[in-house]
Coordinates of C-alpha atoms and ligand atoms in Angstrom, one line a residue:
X65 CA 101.8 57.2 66.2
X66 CA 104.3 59.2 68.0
X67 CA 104.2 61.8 65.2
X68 CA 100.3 61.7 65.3
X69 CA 100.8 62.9 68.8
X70 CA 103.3 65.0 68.5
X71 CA 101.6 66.9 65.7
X72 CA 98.5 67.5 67.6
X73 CA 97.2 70.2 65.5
X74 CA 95.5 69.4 62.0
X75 CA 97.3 72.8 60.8
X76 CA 101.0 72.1 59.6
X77 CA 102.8 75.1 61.1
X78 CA 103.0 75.9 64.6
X79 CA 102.1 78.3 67.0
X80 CA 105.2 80.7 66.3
X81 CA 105.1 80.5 62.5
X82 CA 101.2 81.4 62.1
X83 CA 101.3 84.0 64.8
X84 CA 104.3 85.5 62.5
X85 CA 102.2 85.0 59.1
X86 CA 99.3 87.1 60.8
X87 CA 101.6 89.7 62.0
X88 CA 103.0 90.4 58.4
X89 CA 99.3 90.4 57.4
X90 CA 98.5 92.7 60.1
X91 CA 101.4 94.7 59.7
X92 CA 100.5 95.7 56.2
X93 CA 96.7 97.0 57.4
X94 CA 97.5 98.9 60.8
X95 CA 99.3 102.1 61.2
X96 CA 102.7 101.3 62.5
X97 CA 102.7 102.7 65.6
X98 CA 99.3 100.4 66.5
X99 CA 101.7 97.5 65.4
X100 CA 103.9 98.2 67.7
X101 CA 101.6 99.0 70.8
X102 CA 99.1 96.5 70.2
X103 CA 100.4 93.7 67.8
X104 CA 104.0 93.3 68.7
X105 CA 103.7 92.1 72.6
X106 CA 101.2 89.6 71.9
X107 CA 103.1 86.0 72.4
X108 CA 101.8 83.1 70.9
X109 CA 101.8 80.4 73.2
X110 CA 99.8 77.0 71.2
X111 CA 98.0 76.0 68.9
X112 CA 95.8 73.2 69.8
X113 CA 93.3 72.1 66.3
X114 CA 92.7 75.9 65.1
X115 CA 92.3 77.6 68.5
X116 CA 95.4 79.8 68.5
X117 CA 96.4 80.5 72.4
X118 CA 98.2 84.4 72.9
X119 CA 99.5 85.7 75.8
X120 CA 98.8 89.2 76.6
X121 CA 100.0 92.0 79.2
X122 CA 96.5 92.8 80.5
X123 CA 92.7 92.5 80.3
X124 CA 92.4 96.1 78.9
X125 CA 94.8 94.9 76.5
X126 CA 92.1 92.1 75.3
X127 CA 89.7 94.5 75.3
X128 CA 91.0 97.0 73.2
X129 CA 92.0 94.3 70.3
X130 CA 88.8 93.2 70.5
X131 CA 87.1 96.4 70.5
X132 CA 88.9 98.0 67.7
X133 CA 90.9 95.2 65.4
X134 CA 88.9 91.9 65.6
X135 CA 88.0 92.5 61.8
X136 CA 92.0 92.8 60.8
X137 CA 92.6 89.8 63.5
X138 CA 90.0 87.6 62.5
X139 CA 91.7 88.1 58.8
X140 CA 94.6 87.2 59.7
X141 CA 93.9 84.1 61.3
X142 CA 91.3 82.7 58.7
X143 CA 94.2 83.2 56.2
X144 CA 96.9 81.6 58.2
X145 CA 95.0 78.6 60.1
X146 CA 91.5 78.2 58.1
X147 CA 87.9 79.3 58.2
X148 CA 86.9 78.0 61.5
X149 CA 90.2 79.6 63.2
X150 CA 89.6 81.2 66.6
X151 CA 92.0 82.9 68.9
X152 CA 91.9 82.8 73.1
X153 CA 93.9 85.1 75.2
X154 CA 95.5 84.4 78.3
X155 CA 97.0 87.1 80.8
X156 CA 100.9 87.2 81.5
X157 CA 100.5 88.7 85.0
X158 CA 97.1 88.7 86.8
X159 CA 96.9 92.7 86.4
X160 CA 94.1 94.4 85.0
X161 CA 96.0 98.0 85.1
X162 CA 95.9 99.9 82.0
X163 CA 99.4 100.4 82.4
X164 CA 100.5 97.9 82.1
X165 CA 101.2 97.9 79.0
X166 CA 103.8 101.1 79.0
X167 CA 105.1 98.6 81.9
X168 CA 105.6 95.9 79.6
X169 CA 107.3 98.2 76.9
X170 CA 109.4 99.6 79.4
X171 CA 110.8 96.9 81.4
X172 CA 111.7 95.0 77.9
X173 CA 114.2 98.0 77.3
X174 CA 115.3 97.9 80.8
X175 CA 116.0 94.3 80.3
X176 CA 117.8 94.7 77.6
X177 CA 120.3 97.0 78.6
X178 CA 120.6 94.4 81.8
X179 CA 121.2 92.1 79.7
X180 CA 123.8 93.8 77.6
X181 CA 125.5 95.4 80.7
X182 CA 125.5 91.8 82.6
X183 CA 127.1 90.6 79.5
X184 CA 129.6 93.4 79.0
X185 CA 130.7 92.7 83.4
X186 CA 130.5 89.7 82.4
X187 CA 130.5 88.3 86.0
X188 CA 128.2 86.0 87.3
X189 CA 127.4 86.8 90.9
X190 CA 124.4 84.7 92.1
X191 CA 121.5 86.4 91.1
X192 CA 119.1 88.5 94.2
X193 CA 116.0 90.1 93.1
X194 CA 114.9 92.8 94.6
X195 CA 111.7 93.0 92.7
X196 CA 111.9 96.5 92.2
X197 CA 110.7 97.6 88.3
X198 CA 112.8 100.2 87.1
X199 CA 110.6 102.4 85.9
X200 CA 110.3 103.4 89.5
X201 CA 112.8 106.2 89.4
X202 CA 113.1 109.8 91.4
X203 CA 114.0 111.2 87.2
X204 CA 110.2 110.4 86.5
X205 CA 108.8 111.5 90.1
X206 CA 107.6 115.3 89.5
X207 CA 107.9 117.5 92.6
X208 CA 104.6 119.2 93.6
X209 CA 103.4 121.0 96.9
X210 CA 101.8 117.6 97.7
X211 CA 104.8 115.0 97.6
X212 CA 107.7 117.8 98.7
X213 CA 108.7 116.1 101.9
X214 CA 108.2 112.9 100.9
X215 CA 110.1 113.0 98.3
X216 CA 112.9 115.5 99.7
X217 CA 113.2 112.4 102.8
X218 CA 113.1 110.0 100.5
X219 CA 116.0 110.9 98.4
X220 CA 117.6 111.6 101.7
X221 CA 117.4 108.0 102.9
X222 CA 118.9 107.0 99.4
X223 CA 121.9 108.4 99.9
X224 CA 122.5 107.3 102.9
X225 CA 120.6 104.4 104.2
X226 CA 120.2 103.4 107.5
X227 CA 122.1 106.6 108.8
X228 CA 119.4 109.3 108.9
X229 CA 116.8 109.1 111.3
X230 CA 114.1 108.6 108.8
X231 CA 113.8 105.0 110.0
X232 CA 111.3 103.6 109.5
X233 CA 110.6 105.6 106.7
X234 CA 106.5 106.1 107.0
X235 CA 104.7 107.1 103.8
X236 CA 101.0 107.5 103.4
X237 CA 98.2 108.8 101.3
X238 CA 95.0 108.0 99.4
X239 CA 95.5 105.5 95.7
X240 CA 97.2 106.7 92.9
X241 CA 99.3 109.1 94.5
X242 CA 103.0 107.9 93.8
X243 CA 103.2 105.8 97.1
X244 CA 104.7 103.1 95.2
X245 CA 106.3 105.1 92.9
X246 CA 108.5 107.1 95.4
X247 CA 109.6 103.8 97.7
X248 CA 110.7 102.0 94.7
X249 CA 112.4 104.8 93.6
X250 CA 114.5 104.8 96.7
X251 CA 115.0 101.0 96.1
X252 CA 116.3 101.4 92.8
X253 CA 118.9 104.3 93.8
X254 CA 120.1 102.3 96.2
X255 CA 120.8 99.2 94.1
X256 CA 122.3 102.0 91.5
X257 CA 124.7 103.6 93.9
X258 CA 125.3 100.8 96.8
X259 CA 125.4 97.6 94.9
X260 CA 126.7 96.1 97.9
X261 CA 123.6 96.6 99.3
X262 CA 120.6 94.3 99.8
X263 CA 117.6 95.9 98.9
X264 CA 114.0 94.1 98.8
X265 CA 110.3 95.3 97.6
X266 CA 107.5 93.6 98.6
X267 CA 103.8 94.3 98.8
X268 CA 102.4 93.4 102.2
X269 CA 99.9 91.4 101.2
X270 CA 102.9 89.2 99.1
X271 CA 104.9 89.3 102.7
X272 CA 101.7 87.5 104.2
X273 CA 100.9 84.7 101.5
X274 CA 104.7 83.7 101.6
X275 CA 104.3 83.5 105.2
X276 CA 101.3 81.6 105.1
X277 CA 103.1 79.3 102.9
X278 CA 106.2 78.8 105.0
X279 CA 104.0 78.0 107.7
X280 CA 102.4 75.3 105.6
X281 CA 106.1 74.2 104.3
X282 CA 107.5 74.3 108.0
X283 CA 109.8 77.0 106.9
X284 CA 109.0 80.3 108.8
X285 CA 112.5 79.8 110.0
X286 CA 114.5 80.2 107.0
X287 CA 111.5 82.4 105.9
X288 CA 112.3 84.8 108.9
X289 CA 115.9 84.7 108.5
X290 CA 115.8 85.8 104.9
X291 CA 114.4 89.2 105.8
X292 CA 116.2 90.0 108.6
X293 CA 119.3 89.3 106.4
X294 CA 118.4 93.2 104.0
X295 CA 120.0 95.8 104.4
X296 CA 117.1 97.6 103.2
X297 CA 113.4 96.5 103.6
X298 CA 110.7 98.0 101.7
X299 CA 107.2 97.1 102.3
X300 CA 104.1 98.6 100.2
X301 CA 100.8 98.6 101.4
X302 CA 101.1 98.0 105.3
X303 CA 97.6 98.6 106.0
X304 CA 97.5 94.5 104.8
X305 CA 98.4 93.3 108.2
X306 CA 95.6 94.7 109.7
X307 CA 93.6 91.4 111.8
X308 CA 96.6 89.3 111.0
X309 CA 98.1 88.5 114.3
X310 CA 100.8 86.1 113.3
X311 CA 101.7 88.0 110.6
X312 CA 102.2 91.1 112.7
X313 CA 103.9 89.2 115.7
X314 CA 106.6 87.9 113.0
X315 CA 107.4 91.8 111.0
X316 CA 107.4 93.1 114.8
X317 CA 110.7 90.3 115.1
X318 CA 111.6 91.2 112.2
X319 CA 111.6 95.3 112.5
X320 CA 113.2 95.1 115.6
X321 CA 116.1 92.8 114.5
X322 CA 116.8 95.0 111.5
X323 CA 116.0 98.2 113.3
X324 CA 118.5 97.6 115.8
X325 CA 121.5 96.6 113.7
X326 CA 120.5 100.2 111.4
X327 CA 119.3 98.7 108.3
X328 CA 116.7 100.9 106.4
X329 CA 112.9 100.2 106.8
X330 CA 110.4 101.8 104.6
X331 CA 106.7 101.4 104.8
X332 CA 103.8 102.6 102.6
X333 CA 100.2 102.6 103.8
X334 CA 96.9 104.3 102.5
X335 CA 96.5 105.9 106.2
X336 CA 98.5 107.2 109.2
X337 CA 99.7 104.7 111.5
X338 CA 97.5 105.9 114.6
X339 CA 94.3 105.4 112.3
X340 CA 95.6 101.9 111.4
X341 CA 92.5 99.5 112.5
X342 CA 93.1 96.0 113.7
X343 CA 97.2 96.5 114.6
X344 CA 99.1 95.8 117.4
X345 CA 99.8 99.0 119.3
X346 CA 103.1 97.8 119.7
X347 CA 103.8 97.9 115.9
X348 CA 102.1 101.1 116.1
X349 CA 104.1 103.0 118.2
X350 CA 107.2 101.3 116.4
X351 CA 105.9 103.0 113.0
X352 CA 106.4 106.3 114.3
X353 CA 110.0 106.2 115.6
X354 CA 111.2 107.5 112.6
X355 CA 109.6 109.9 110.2
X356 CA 106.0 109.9 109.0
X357 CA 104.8 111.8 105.4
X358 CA 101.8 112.1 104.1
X359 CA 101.4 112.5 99.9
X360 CA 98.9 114.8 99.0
X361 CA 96.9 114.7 95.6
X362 CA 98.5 117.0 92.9
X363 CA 97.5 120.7 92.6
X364 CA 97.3 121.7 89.3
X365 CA 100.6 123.6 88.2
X366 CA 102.0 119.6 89.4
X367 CA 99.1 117.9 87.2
X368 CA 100.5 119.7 84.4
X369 CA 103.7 119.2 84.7
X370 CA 102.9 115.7 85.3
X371 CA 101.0 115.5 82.2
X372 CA 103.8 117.4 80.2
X373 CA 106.6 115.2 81.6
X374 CA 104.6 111.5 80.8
X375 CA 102.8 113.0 77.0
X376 CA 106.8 113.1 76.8
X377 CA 107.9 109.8 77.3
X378 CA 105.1 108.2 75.8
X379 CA 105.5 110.3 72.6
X380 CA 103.2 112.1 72.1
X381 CA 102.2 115.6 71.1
X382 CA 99.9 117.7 73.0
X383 CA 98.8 121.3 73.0
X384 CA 99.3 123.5 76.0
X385 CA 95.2 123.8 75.7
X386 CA 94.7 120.2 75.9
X387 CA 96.9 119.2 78.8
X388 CA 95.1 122.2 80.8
X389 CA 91.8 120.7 80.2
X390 CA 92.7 117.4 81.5
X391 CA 94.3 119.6 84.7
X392 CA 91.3 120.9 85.1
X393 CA 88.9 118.0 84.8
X394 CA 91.1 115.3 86.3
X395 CA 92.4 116.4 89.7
X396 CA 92.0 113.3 92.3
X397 CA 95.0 111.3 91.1
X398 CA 98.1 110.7 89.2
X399 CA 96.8 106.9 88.2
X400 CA 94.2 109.0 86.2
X401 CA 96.2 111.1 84.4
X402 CA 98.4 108.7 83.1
X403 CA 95.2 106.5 82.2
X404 CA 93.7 109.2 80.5
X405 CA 97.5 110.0 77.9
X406 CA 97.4 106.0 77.2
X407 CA 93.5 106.5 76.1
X408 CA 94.9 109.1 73.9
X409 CA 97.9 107.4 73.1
X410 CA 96.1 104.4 72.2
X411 CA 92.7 106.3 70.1
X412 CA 95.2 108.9 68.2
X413 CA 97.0 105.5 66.8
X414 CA 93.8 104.0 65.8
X415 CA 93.0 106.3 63.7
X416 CA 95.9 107.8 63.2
X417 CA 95.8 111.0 63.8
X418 CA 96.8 114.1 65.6
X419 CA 95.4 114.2 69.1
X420 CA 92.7 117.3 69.2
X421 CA 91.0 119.0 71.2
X422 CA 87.4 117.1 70.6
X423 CA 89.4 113.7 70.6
X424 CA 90.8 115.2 74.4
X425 CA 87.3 116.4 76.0
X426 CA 85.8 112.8 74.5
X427 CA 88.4 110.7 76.8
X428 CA 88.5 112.8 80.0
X429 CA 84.9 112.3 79.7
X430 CA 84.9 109.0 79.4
X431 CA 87.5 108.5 82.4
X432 CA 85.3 111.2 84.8
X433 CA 82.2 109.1 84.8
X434 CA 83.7 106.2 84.9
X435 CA 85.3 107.5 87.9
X436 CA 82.7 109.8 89.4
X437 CA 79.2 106.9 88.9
X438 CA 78.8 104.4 90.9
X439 CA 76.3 102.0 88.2
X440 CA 77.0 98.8 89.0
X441 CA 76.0 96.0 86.4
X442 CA 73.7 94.9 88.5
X443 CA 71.7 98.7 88.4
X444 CA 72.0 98.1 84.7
X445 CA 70.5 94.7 84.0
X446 CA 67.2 95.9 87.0
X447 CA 66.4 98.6 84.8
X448 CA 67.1 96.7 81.8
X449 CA 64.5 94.0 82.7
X450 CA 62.1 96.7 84.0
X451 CA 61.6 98.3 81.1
X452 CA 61.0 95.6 79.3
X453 CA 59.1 93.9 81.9
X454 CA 61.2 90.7 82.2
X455 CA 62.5 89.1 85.2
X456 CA 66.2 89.6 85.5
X457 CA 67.3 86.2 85.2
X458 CA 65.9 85.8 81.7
X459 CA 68.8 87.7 80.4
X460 CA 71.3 85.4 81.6
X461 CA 70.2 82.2 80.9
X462 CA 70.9 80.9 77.3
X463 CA 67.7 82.4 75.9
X464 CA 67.2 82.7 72.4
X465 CA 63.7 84.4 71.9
X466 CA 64.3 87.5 70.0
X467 CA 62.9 90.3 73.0
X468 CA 65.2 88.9 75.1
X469 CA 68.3 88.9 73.3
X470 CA 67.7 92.5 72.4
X471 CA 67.4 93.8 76.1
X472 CA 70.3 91.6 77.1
X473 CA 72.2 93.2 74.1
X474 CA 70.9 96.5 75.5
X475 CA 72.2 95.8 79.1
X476 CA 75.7 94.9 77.8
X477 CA 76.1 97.9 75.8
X478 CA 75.1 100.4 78.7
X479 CA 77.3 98.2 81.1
X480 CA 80.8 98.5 78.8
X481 CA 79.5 102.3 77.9
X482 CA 78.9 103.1 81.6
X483 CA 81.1 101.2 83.7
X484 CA 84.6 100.8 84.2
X485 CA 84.5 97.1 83.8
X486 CA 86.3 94.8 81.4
X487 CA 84.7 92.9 78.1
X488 CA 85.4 89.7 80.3
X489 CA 83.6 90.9 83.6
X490 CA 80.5 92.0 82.1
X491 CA 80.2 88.7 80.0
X492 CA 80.0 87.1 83.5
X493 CA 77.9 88.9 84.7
X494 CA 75.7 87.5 81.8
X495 CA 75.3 84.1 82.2
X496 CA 79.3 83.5 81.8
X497 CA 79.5 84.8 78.1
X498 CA 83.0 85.9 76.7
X499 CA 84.1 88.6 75.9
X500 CA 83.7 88.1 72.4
X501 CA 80.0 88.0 73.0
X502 CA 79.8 91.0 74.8
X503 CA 82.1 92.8 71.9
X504 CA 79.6 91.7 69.6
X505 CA 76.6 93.1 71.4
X506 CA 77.8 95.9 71.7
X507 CA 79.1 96.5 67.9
X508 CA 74.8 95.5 67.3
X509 CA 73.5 97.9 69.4
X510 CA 76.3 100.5 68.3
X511 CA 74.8 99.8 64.2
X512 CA 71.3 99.3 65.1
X513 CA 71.4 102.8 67.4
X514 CA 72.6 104.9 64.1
X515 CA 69.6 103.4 62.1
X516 CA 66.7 103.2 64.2
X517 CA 65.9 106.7 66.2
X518 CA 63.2 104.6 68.3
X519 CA 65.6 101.9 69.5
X520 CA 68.2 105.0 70.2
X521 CA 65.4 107.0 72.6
X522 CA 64.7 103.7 74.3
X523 CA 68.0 103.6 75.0
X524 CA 68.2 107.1 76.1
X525 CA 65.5 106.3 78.2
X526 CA 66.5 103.7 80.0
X527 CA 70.2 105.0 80.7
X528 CA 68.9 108.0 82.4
X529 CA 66.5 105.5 84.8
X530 CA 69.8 103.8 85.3
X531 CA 71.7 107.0 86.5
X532 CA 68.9 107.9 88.5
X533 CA 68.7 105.0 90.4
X534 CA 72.6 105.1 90.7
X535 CA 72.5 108.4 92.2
Ligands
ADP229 P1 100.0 104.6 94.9 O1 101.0 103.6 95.2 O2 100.1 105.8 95.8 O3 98.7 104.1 94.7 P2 101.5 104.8 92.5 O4 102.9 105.0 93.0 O5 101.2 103.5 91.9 O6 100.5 105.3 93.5 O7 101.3 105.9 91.3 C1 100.3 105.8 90.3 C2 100.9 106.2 89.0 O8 101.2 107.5 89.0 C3 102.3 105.5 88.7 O9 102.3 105.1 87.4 C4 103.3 106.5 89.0 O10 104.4 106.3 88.2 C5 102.6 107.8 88.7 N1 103.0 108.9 89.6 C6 102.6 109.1 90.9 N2 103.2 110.2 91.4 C7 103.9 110.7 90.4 C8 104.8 111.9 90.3 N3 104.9 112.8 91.3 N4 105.4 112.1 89.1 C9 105.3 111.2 88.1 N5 104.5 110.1 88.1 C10 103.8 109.9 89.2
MG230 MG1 100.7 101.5 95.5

């Protein structure tokens, strides 16, 4: 009986083994380098009767298997568990950044060499994290016009903590400009060269849920303490404490205590501290005793640089020509840049091939309107149902009449082509459906488009109602 239980899964291996006998088979049908990126950080996690359970860095990771290797995937699995195999992904971290990925890759080497060096020293000092990620470094943070004091300060305060007047250290500017980039940066060169140090990174917004819990736990006491024991506080995203009154009455104790004794502070927030709604004036005021830098978005001579630097690291070749183009059409943030190399990165490995010109102007077009619409699913699925004169809840009930499916088909295929959201979001917004579903719809529409010229100017008609009303 015991055994029975223990074996729970009708399929003799477990999850480990059949995850390895689809690699080899998937191996053997993928370029390499989409083995590596795609195949190779996938962990299998359980098998329960011949549902195989993977962990994954990301939603866009889930997406992008399912968009482009289901066919080799699906292979693999019949062969290793059975006909009726079927796989479900679950997310390592709750992130849905594209990046993630490159994190993933990165901090494995970074924990590796920890690893080694840790063993090498081989001491054993009780373990602090500082939950800084080491691919935060000032190395990989290009100068431009936009971030030249804010970086110039910031490497000041690294080398000497807590002595320059730059404290607090007050960073601010709009998403994706290197906010987070730059104060972990500092973090991590002070780790490097003061190990005697006590550094911490934490996201605002992490700062108040702990505290929220140590007030459930009856521990905002030892909770306190713990903060006003670093040498070095770094806090991302202060614009969180906006409204929260106990919050804010607690980091004002805090500041002050470590303030006074000449321990570093350094804060990021997406505005100025005088246009901070909803905050104490107190705190305010405290905010700009030190200094207070603002990051600007990239000019372009920094955009290329930026692009040159990353297409580096990430391996891959691109023309002079290409990287201007992307300068040129991709100028809010640095987030975008890098999204728009990984959609290279990860098209050129699909189909193996050298990243050109066409492939370039395809993707930055993709990531501009993406960026630049605002179509919601919702504008999709009105004019979906308007054409075709059904009421909008038809197409996410569980309806099988042939009409229907085709226009909700329709509306998931203009929703993954025209907004920014994931496989798993847009099955929601249909009636809960996966992301499988949604994958499949849009693979129909995709084949029935290249045969049927009527069904294709339908289409045509209906997406430009769409961008019209989403103008
Ligand atoms: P923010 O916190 O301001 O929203 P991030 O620090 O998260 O922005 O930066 C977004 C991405 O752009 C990160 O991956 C970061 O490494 C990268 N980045 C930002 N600024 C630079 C820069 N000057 N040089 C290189 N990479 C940068
Ligand atoms: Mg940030």
């Amino acid at each position: 009986m015991d055994i029975l239980l223990a074996n729970s899964s009708p399929v003799q291996k477990d999850h480990k083994e059949i995850w390895k006998d689809c690699l080899t088979i998937i191996k053997k049908n993928v370029p390499q380098i989409t083995y590596n990126t795609w195949f190779l950080p996938i962990k299998p996690v359980s098998l329960v009767d011949f549902t195989l359970n993977v962990e994954v860095p990301s939603e866009f990771f889930i997406d992008w298997i399912e968009e482009h290797y289901s066919t080799i995937l699906k292979k693999a699995l019949v062969s290793s568990i059975g006909e009726t195999a079927k796989i479900t992904y679950s997310i390592v971290e709750d992130k849905s950044e594209q990046l993630d990925l490159i994190d993933e890759i990165e901090r494995k080497e970074e924990e590796k060499k920890a690893a080694s060096k840790q063993v090498a020293s081989g001491n054993d000092k009780r373990i602090f994290d500082p939950h800084l990620n080491p691919r935060y470094k000032f190395d990989n943070f290009i100068k431009g016009e936009g971030n030249q004091l804010a970086r110039a300060a910031a490497i000041a305060i690294s080398d000497n903590p807590g002595e320059t007047s730059f404290n607090p250290f007050f960073i601010y500017g709009g998403v994706g400009l290197g906010k987070t980039h730059l104060i972990q940066a500092i973090g991590n060169q002070i780790i490097d060269r003061h190990p005697n140090k006590k550094a911490i990174y934490l996201s605002m917004d992490t700062f108040t849920v702990e505290f929220v819990d140590a007030i459930q736990n009856d521990s905002v006491n030892e909770f306190s303490h713990f903060y006003k024991t670093m040498d070095v506080l770094i806090i991302d995203d202060i614009q969180f404490l906006s409204g929260r009154e106990r919050t804010q009455d607690l980091f004002f104790q805090i500041f002050n205590i470590l303030h006074q004794s000449g321990k570093q502070i350094i804060l990021s927030s997406d505005k100025p501290p005088k246009d901070l709604k909803g905050l104490n004036e107190r705190l305010i005021s405290r905010f700009q005793w030190g200094l207070t830098a603002d990051i600007q978005p990239p000019d372009f001579e920094t955009r290329v640089a930026i692009l040159k630097n990353k297409s580096e690291s990430y391996g891959i070749a691109l023309s002079n020509e290409i990287m201007e183009y992307i300068a040129l059409n991709i100028t809010s943030n640095i987030r975008e840049l890098e999204g728009c190399l990984i959609k290279l990165l990860a098209s050129s490995s699909l189909n193996s091939q050298e990243i050109e010109f066409e492939l370039a102007k395809k993707v930055v077009k993709e990531i501009s309107t993406q960026v630049k619409t605002n179509i919601s699913i919702e504008t999709i699925t009105k004019e979906v149902c308007s054409f075709f004169k059904l009421e909008e809840n038809k197409v996410r009930e569980k309806n099988r009449k042939k009409e229907i499916v085709l226009a909700r088909q329709i509306a998931m295929y203009l929703s993954k082509k025209l907004t920014n959201s994931s496989l798993k979001t847009i099955g929601l917004h249909f009636g809960g459906r996966d992301h499988s579903t949604v994958i499949h719809a849009y693979n129909s529409i995709d084949h029935l488009i290249s045969n049927d010229a009527t069904l294709k100017e339908t289409i045509a008609k209906i997406k430009s109602k769409i961008e019209l009303s989403a103008a």
